[in-house]
């Protein structure tokens, strides 16, 4: 008898863009490597006993409808979603290059709109640019830079017991090449290894560390770095990817624990 599904995983990936009928602007460039990410995520998450749904090249309306549909579905122990496209701060772009507001997705997943997910830990990964700045890998004083008005308002819509992991910090670009994105490829690498047994926030810290210290862009953006960004409203420790019992996870973490700076 197969074990019960750990939860549901919704993957929304835009790899090709088209011009809306009647529009005069050119479509956004294709995202080579996005499907490689999606295929690997499907394989890894399915292997971790998630029920995975993968959707390509949707419009904004279709994207919102997918998340609305989750309110009608029987949920497992966790709900996970990966959103991959071109983007800007607070939004990703749909098949036609129109914005899909993250705040609207967060509101759909709120207890008021989706009671089925009210007590379910929700984990969302966003592979998209949040601006066009490049991280040169040096520390900068940013106190003098005033963020655009309402640029962080979507954070207020994140439901309770939700972790959102962005591929880049606010205002910065996220990297993708034909081999896939460093963010999602590294995530899959960790989920295939022993790190999957870490508590969620520890796993995300390990993901941050690995991407920040291993990755350096080549070609046109040679030398640029990537720094994922985490926002969490979790109220408890969760182990969404572990194949061990909670007690076994905690024991392994005690053995793995290392001093700060030695990750």
mmCIF file of C-alpha atoms in Angstrom:
data_model
loop_
_atom_site.group_PDB
_atom_site.id
_atom_site.type_symbol
_atom_site.label_atom_id
_atom_site.label_comp_id
_atom_site.label_asym_id
_atom_site.label_seq_id
_atom_site.Cartn_x
_atom_site.Cartn_y
_atom_site.Cartn_z
ATOM 1 C CA UNK A 1 0.000 0.000 0.000
ATOM 2 C CA UNK A 2 1.392 3.390 -1.020
ATOM 3 C CA UNK A 3 1.902 5.953 1.769
ATOM 4 C CA UNK A 4 -0.471 8.942 1.840
ATOM 5 C CA UNK A 5 0.563 11.965 -0.180
ATOM 6 C CA UNK A 6 2.584 14.474 1.847
ATOM 7 C CA UNK A 7 0.818 17.379 0.174
ATOM 8 C CA UNK A 8 0.087 19.181 -3.046
ATOM 9 C CA UNK A 9 2.643 21.002 -5.206
ATOM 10 C CA UNK A 10 1.576 23.509 -7.861
ATOM 11 C CA UNK A 11 4.235 24.507 -10.415
ATOM 12 C CA UNK A 12 3.472 27.528 -12.631
ATOM 13 C CA UNK A 13 6.144 28.110 -15.287
ATOM 14 C CA UNK A 14 6.194 30.620 -18.138
ATOM 15 C CA UNK A 15 8.901 29.849 -20.676
ATOM 16 C CA UNK A 16 7.479 31.330 -23.907
ATOM 17 C CA UNK A 17 5.806 34.707 -24.359
ATOM 18 C CA UNK A 18 3.483 35.993 -27.052
ATOM 19 C CA UNK A 19 1.974 39.317 -28.020
ATOM 20 C CA UNK A 20 -1.641 39.812 -26.998
ATOM 21 C CA UNK A 21 -3.896 40.043 -30.092
ATOM 22 C CA UNK A 22 -4.027 43.660 -31.248
ATOM 23 C CA UNK A 23 -0.999 44.742 -29.198
ATOM 24 C CA UNK A 24 1.916 46.432 -30.943
ATOM 25 C CA UNK A 25 4.746 45.683 -28.545
ATOM 26 C CA UNK A 26 7.147 42.784 -29.018
ATOM 27 C CA UNK A 27 6.804 39.750 -26.722
ATOM 28 C CA UNK A 28 9.194 39.221 -23.837
ATOM 29 C CA UNK A 29 12.214 37.003 -24.624
ATOM 30 C CA UNK A 30 11.858 33.244 -24.064
ATOM 31 C CA UNK A 31 13.257 31.770 -20.864
ATOM 32 C CA UNK A 32 15.645 29.031 -21.926
ATOM 33 C CA UNK A 33 16.234 26.647 -19.048
ATOM 34 C CA UNK A 34 12.861 27.170 -17.367
ATOM 35 C CA UNK A 35 11.525 23.823 -18.573
ATOM 36 C CA UNK A 36 14.673 22.085 -17.372
ATOM 37 C CA UNK A 37 13.958 23.494 -13.897
ATOM 38 C CA UNK A 38 10.338 22.386 -14.101
ATOM 39 C CA UNK A 39 11.166 18.835 -15.184
ATOM 40 C CA UNK A 40 13.655 18.428 -12.347
ATOM 41 C CA UNK A 41 11.276 19.899 -9.765
ATOM 42 C CA UNK A 42 8.510 17.558 -10.917
ATOM 43 C CA UNK A 43 10.816 14.563 -10.557
ATOM 44 C CA UNK A 44 12.237 15.576 -7.155
ATOM 45 C CA UNK A 45 8.921 16.594 -5.556
ATOM 46 C CA UNK A 46 7.130 13.521 -6.867
ATOM 47 C CA UNK A 47 9.901 11.426 -5.339
ATOM 48 C CA UNK A 48 9.247 13.154 -2.006
ATOM 49 C CA UNK A 49 5.614 12.025 -2.200
ATOM 50 C CA UNK A 50 4.000 15.288 -3.322
ATOM 51 C CA UNK A 51 1.095 15.311 -5.734
ATOM 52 C CA UNK A 52 2.558 17.621 -8.392
ATOM 53 C CA UNK A 53 0.652 19.668 -10.961
ATOM 54 C CA UNK A 54 2.757 21.414 -13.624
ATOM 55 C CA UNK A 55 1.342 24.184 -15.823
ATOM 56 C CA UNK A 56 3.131 26.089 -18.593
ATOM 57 C CA UNK A 57 2.550 29.483 -20.206
ATOM 58 C CA UNK A 58 -0.674 30.637 -18.572
ATOM 59 C CA UNK A 59 -2.428 33.998 -18.693
ATOM 60 C CA UNK A 60 -2.927 36.017 -15.519
ATOM 61 C CA UNK A 61 -6.569 34.934 -15.358
ATOM 62 C CA UNK A 62 -5.645 31.265 -15.710
ATOM 63 C CA UNK A 63 -2.967 31.617 -13.042
ATOM 64 C CA UNK A 64 -5.346 33.136 -10.498
ATOM 65 C CA UNK A 65 -7.937 30.447 -11.341
ATOM 66 C CA UNK A 66 -5.432 27.681 -10.565
ATOM 67 C CA UNK A 67 -4.875 29.035 -7.070
ATOM 68 C CA UNK A 68 -8.617 29.547 -6.584
ATOM 69 C CA UNK A 69 -9.094 25.885 -7.453
ATOM 70 C CA UNK A 70 -6.892 24.903 -4.499
ATOM 71 C CA UNK A 71 -9.671 26.037 -2.151
ATOM 72 C CA UNK A 72 -11.737 23.143 -3.508
ATOM 73 C CA UNK A 73 -9.050 20.484 -3.242
ATOM 74 C CA UNK A 74 -8.369 18.087 -0.406
ATOM 75 C CA UNK A 75 -5.095 19.193 1.148
ATOM 76 C CA UNK A 76 -2.289 17.153 2.638
ATOM 77 C CA UNK A 77 0.201 18.036 5.352
ATOM 78 C CA UNK A 78 1.827 20.812 3.271
ATOM 79 C CA UNK A 79 1.064 23.002 0.263
ATOM 80 C CA UNK A 80 3.952 23.952 -1.997
ATOM 81 C CA UNK A 81 4.088 26.166 -5.067
ATOM 82 C CA UNK A 82 6.829 27.250 -7.476
ATOM 83 C CA UNK A 83 6.285 30.292 -9.694
ATOM 84 C CA UNK A 84 8.809 30.849 -12.493
ATOM 85 C CA UNK A 85 8.736 33.669 -15.058
ATOM 86 C CA UNK A 86 10.080 37.092 -15.914
ATOM 87 C CA UNK A 87 9.094 39.553 -13.226
ATOM 88 C CA UNK A 88 9.416 42.762 -11.269
ATOM 89 C CA UNK A 89 9.043 43.645 -7.599
ATOM 90 C CA UNK A 90 5.673 42.289 -6.455
ATOM 91 C CA UNK A 91 4.705 40.573 -9.716
ATOM 92 C CA UNK A 92 5.600 37.987 -12.327
ATOM 93 C CA UNK A 93 4.622 38.195 -16.004
ATOM 94 C CA UNK A 94 2.097 35.963 -17.694
ATOM 95 C CA UNK A 95 2.074 34.435 -21.181
ATOM 96 C CA UNK A 96 1.310 37.869 -22.708
ATOM 97 C CA UNK A 97 3.756 39.793 -20.536
ATOM 98 C CA UNK A 98 1.004 41.179 -18.292
ATOM 99 C CA UNK A 99 1.646 41.327 -14.534
ATOM 100 C CA UNK A 100 0.392 38.634 -12.158
ATOM 101 C CA UNK A 101 0.366 40.307 -8.754
ATOM 102 C CA UNK A 102 1.846 38.175 -5.989
ATOM 103 C CA UNK A 103 -0.387 39.966 -3.480
ATOM 104 C CA UNK A 104 -3.430 38.597 -5.309
ATOM 105 C CA UNK A 105 -2.056 35.049 -5.096
ATOM 106 C CA UNK A 106 -1.293 35.480 -1.390
ATOM 107 C CA UNK A 107 -4.846 36.731 -0.795
ATOM 108 C CA UNK A 108 -6.307 33.724 -2.615
ATOM 109 C CA UNK A 109 -4.365 31.439 -0.261
ATOM 110 C CA UNK A 110 -5.528 33.298 2.852
ATOM 111 C CA UNK A 111 -7.787 31.518 5.390
ATOM 112 C CA UNK A 112 -10.692 33.768 4.373
ATOM 113 C CA UNK A 113 -10.492 32.789 0.702
ATOM 114 C CA UNK A 114 -9.146 29.248 1.102
ATOM 115 C CA UNK A 115 -10.314 27.611 4.363
ATOM 116 C CA UNK A 116 -8.862 24.267 3.239
ATOM 117 C CA UNK A 117 -5.367 25.757 3.604
ATOM 118 C CA UNK A 118 -5.983 27.631 6.860
ATOM 119 C CA UNK A 119 -4.024 25.184 9.036
ATOM 120 C CA UNK A 120 -1.660 23.945 6.317
ATOM 121 C CA UNK A 121 1.934 25.254 6.129
ATOM 122 C CA UNK A 122 2.410 26.926 2.743
ATOM 123 C CA UNK A 123 5.791 27.156 0.983
ATOM 124 C CA UNK A 124 6.218 29.287 -2.146
ATOM 125 C CA UNK A 125 9.336 29.637 -4.308
ATOM 126 C CA UNK A 126 9.507 32.532 -6.783
ATOM 127 C CA UNK A 127 12.056 32.331 -9.609
ATOM 128 C CA UNK A 128 11.755 35.772 -11.208
ATOM 129 C CA UNK A 129 13.551 39.087 -11.342
ATOM 130 C CA UNK A 130 12.510 41.694 -8.777
ATOM 131 C CA UNK A 131 14.280 44.507 -10.588
ATOM 132 C CA UNK A 132 17.268 44.970 -12.883
ATOM 133 C CA UNK A 133 20.032 45.674 -10.387
ATOM 134 C CA UNK A 134 23.029 43.322 -10.348
ATOM 135 C CA UNK A 135 24.709 42.134 -7.165
ATOM 136 C CA UNK A 136 28.455 42.686 -7.489
ATOM 137 C CA UNK A 137 29.113 40.669 -4.348
ATOM 138 C CA UNK A 138 30.111 43.630 -2.179
ATOM 139 C CA UNK A 139 28.386 45.257 0.770
ATOM 140 C CA UNK A 140 26.681 48.555 -0.030
ATOM 141 C CA UNK A 141 25.212 51.239 2.176
ATOM 142 C CA UNK A 142 21.536 51.372 1.241
ATOM 143 C CA UNK A 143 20.075 53.704 3.877
ATOM 144 C CA UNK A 144 19.981 56.554 1.381
ATOM 145 C CA UNK A 145 17.996 54.614 -1.197
ATOM 146 C CA UNK A 146 14.281 55.125 -0.819
ATOM 147 C CA UNK A 147 12.181 52.175 -2.063
ATOM 148 C CA UNK A 148 9.403 52.943 -4.540
ATOM 149 C CA UNK A 149 6.047 53.702 -2.971
ATOM 150 C CA UNK A 150 4.101 50.529 -2.142
ATOM 151 C CA UNK A 151 7.013 48.358 -3.356
ATOM 152 C CA UNK A 152 6.697 46.146 -0.269
ATOM 153 C CA UNK A 153 2.928 46.234 0.170
ATOM 154 C CA UNK A 154 2.514 42.689 -1.178
ATOM 155 C CA UNK A 155 4.385 41.361 1.847
ATOM 156 C CA UNK A 156 1.430 42.385 4.014
ATOM 157 C CA UNK A 157 -0.759 39.937 2.081
ATOM 158 C CA UNK A 158 1.314 36.852 2.929
ATOM 159 C CA UNK A 159 -0.942 34.494 4.932
ATOM 160 C CA UNK A 160 0.016 33.084 8.298
ATOM 161 C CA UNK A 161 2.087 29.883 8.337
ATOM 162 C CA UNK A 162 3.588 30.742 4.957
ATOM 163 C CA UNK A 163 7.198 30.893 3.792
ATOM 164 C CA UNK A 164 8.027 32.705 0.551
ATOM 165 C CA UNK A 165 11.506 32.253 -0.901
ATOM 166 C CA UNK A 166 12.564 34.603 -3.704
ATOM 167 C CA UNK A 167 15.448 33.871 -6.083
ATOM 168 C CA UNK A 168 16.785 37.398 -5.556
ATOM 169 C CA UNK A 169 16.588 40.294 -3.150
ATOM 170 C CA UNK A 170 14.196 43.193 -3.740
ATOM 171 C CA UNK A 171 15.248 45.296 -6.718
ATOM 172 C CA UNK A 172 17.694 42.707 -8.079
ATOM 173 C CA UNK A 173 17.730 40.412 -11.094
ATOM 174 C CA UNK A 174 17.444 36.621 -10.893
ATOM 175 C CA UNK A 175 19.655 34.481 -13.114
ATOM 176 C CA UNK A 176 18.557 31.795 -15.582
ATOM 177 C CA UNK A 177 20.590 30.040 -18.266
ATOM 178 C CA UNK A 178 19.901 27.112 -20.626
ATOM 179 C CA UNK A 179 20.961 24.681 -17.879
ATOM 180 C CA UNK A 180 18.335 26.106 -15.523
ATOM 181 C CA UNK A 181 18.311 28.633 -12.696
ATOM 182 C CA UNK A 182 20.952 28.508 -9.972
ATOM 183 C CA UNK A 183 18.170 29.006 -7.396
ATOM 184 C CA UNK A 184 15.889 26.111 -8.330
ATOM 185 C CA UNK A 185 18.688 23.787 -9.437
ATOM 186 C CA UNK A 186 20.381 24.274 -6.043
ATOM 187 C CA UNK A 187 17.086 23.686 -4.259
ATOM 188 C CA UNK A 188 16.677 20.369 -6.069
ATOM 189 C CA UNK A 189 20.270 19.432 -5.265
ATOM 190 C CA UNK A 190 19.617 19.973 -1.549
ATOM 191 C CA UNK A 191 16.308 18.085 -1.665
ATOM 192 C CA UNK A 192 18.112 15.109 -3.192
ATOM 193 C CA UNK A 193 20.670 15.136 -0.374
ATOM 194 C CA UNK A 194 20.567 14.851 3.370
ATOM 195 C CA UNK A 195 19.620 18.528 3.698
ATOM 196 C CA UNK A 196 16.021 17.597 2.910
ATOM 197 C CA UNK A 197 15.738 16.398 6.516
ATOM 198 C CA UNK A 198 16.447 19.871 7.889
ATOM 199 C CA UNK A 199 13.731 22.036 9.409
ATOM 200 C CA UNK A 200 12.371 24.378 6.709
ATOM 201 C CA UNK A 201 14.050 27.618 7.788
ATOM 202 C CA UNK A 202 17.359 25.829 8.288
ATOM 203 C CA UNK A 203 17.036 24.350 4.818
ATOM 204 C CA UNK A 204 16.329 27.799 3.349
ATOM 205 C CA UNK A 205 19.389 29.205 5.151
ATOM 206 C CA UNK A 206 21.474 26.415 3.616
ATOM 207 C CA UNK A 207 20.003 27.295 0.207
ATOM 208 C CA UNK A 208 20.921 30.969 0.687
ATOM 209 C CA UNK A 209 24.458 30.063 1.700
ATOM 210 C CA UNK A 210 25.006 27.655 -1.196
ATOM 211 C CA UNK A 211 23.713 30.038 -3.875
ATOM 212 C CA UNK A 212 25.535 33.075 -2.459
ATOM 213 C CA UNK A 213 28.910 31.342 -2.161
ATOM 214 C CA UNK A 214 28.922 29.024 -5.172
ATOM 215 C CA UNK A 215 27.344 31.077 -7.936
ATOM 216 C CA UNK A 216 29.007 33.730 -10.057
ATOM 217 C CA UNK A 217 27.626 34.820 -13.413
ATOM 218 C CA UNK A 218 29.579 34.457 -16.635
ATOM 219 C CA UNK A 219 29.378 36.172 -19.996
ATOM 220 C CA UNK A 220 27.666 39.567 -20.178
ATOM 221 C CA UNK A 221 27.053 39.692 -16.417
ATOM 222 C CA UNK A 222 30.403 38.166 -15.446
ATOM 223 C CA UNK A 223 31.124 38.426 -11.747
ATOM 224 C CA UNK A 224 27.572 39.163 -10.632
ATOM 225 C CA UNK A 225 26.273 37.197 -7.656
ATOM 226 C CA UNK A 226 22.851 35.933 -6.559
ATOM 227 C CA UNK A 227 21.311 36.323 -3.107
ATOM 228 C CA UNK A 228 17.946 34.649 -2.460
ATOM 229 C CA UNK A 229 15.591 36.297 0.010
ATOM 230 C CA UNK A 230 13.265 34.684 2.560
ATOM 231 C CA UNK A 231 10.067 35.981 4.136
ATOM 232 C CA UNK A 232 8.253 33.776 6.625
ATOM 233 C CA UNK A 233 5.145 33.947 8.788
ATOM 234 C CA UNK A 234 5.575 30.382 10.060
ATOM 235 C CA UNK A 235 4.493 29.893 13.672
ATOM 236 C CA UNK A 236 5.995 26.432 14.111
ATOM 237 C CA UNK A 237 8.856 24.271 12.938
ATOM 238 C CA UNK A 238 8.066 22.132 9.897
ATOM 239 C CA UNK A 239 9.878 19.400 7.975
ATOM 240 C CA UNK A 240 8.139 19.460 4.571
ATOM 241 C CA UNK A 241 10.710 17.410 2.654
ATOM 242 C CA UNK A 242 12.085 14.980 5.204
ATOM 243 C CA UNK A 243 11.873 11.225 4.822
ATOM 244 C CA UNK A 244 12.526 10.792 8.563
ATOM 245 C CA UNK A 245 10.319 11.133 11.619
ATOM 246 C CA UNK A 246 10.405 14.476 13.436
ATOM 247 C CA UNK A 247 12.446 12.924 16.261
ATOM 248 C CA UNK A 248 14.980 11.511 13.798
ATOM 249 C CA UNK A 249 15.222 14.916 12.077
ATOM 250 C CA UNK A 250 15.910 16.721 15.345
ATOM 251 C CA UNK A 251 18.604 14.217 16.283
ATOM 252 C CA UNK A 252 20.297 14.574 12.900
ATOM 253 C CA UNK A 253 20.183 18.379 13.172
ATOM 254 C CA UNK A 254 21.983 18.226 16.524
ATOM 255 C CA UNK A 255 24.757 16.266 14.820
ATOM 256 C CA UNK A 256 24.856 18.646 11.863
ATOM 257 C CA UNK A 257 24.795 21.844 13.883
ATOM 258 C CA UNK A 258 27.916 23.927 13.218
ATOM 259 C CA UNK A 259 29.097 27.302 14.529
ATOM 260 C CA UNK A 260 27.934 30.415 12.681
ATOM 261 C CA UNK A 261 30.128 31.163 9.701
ATOM 262 C CA UNK A 262 31.082 27.526 9.113
ATOM 263 C CA UNK A 263 28.112 26.407 7.017
#
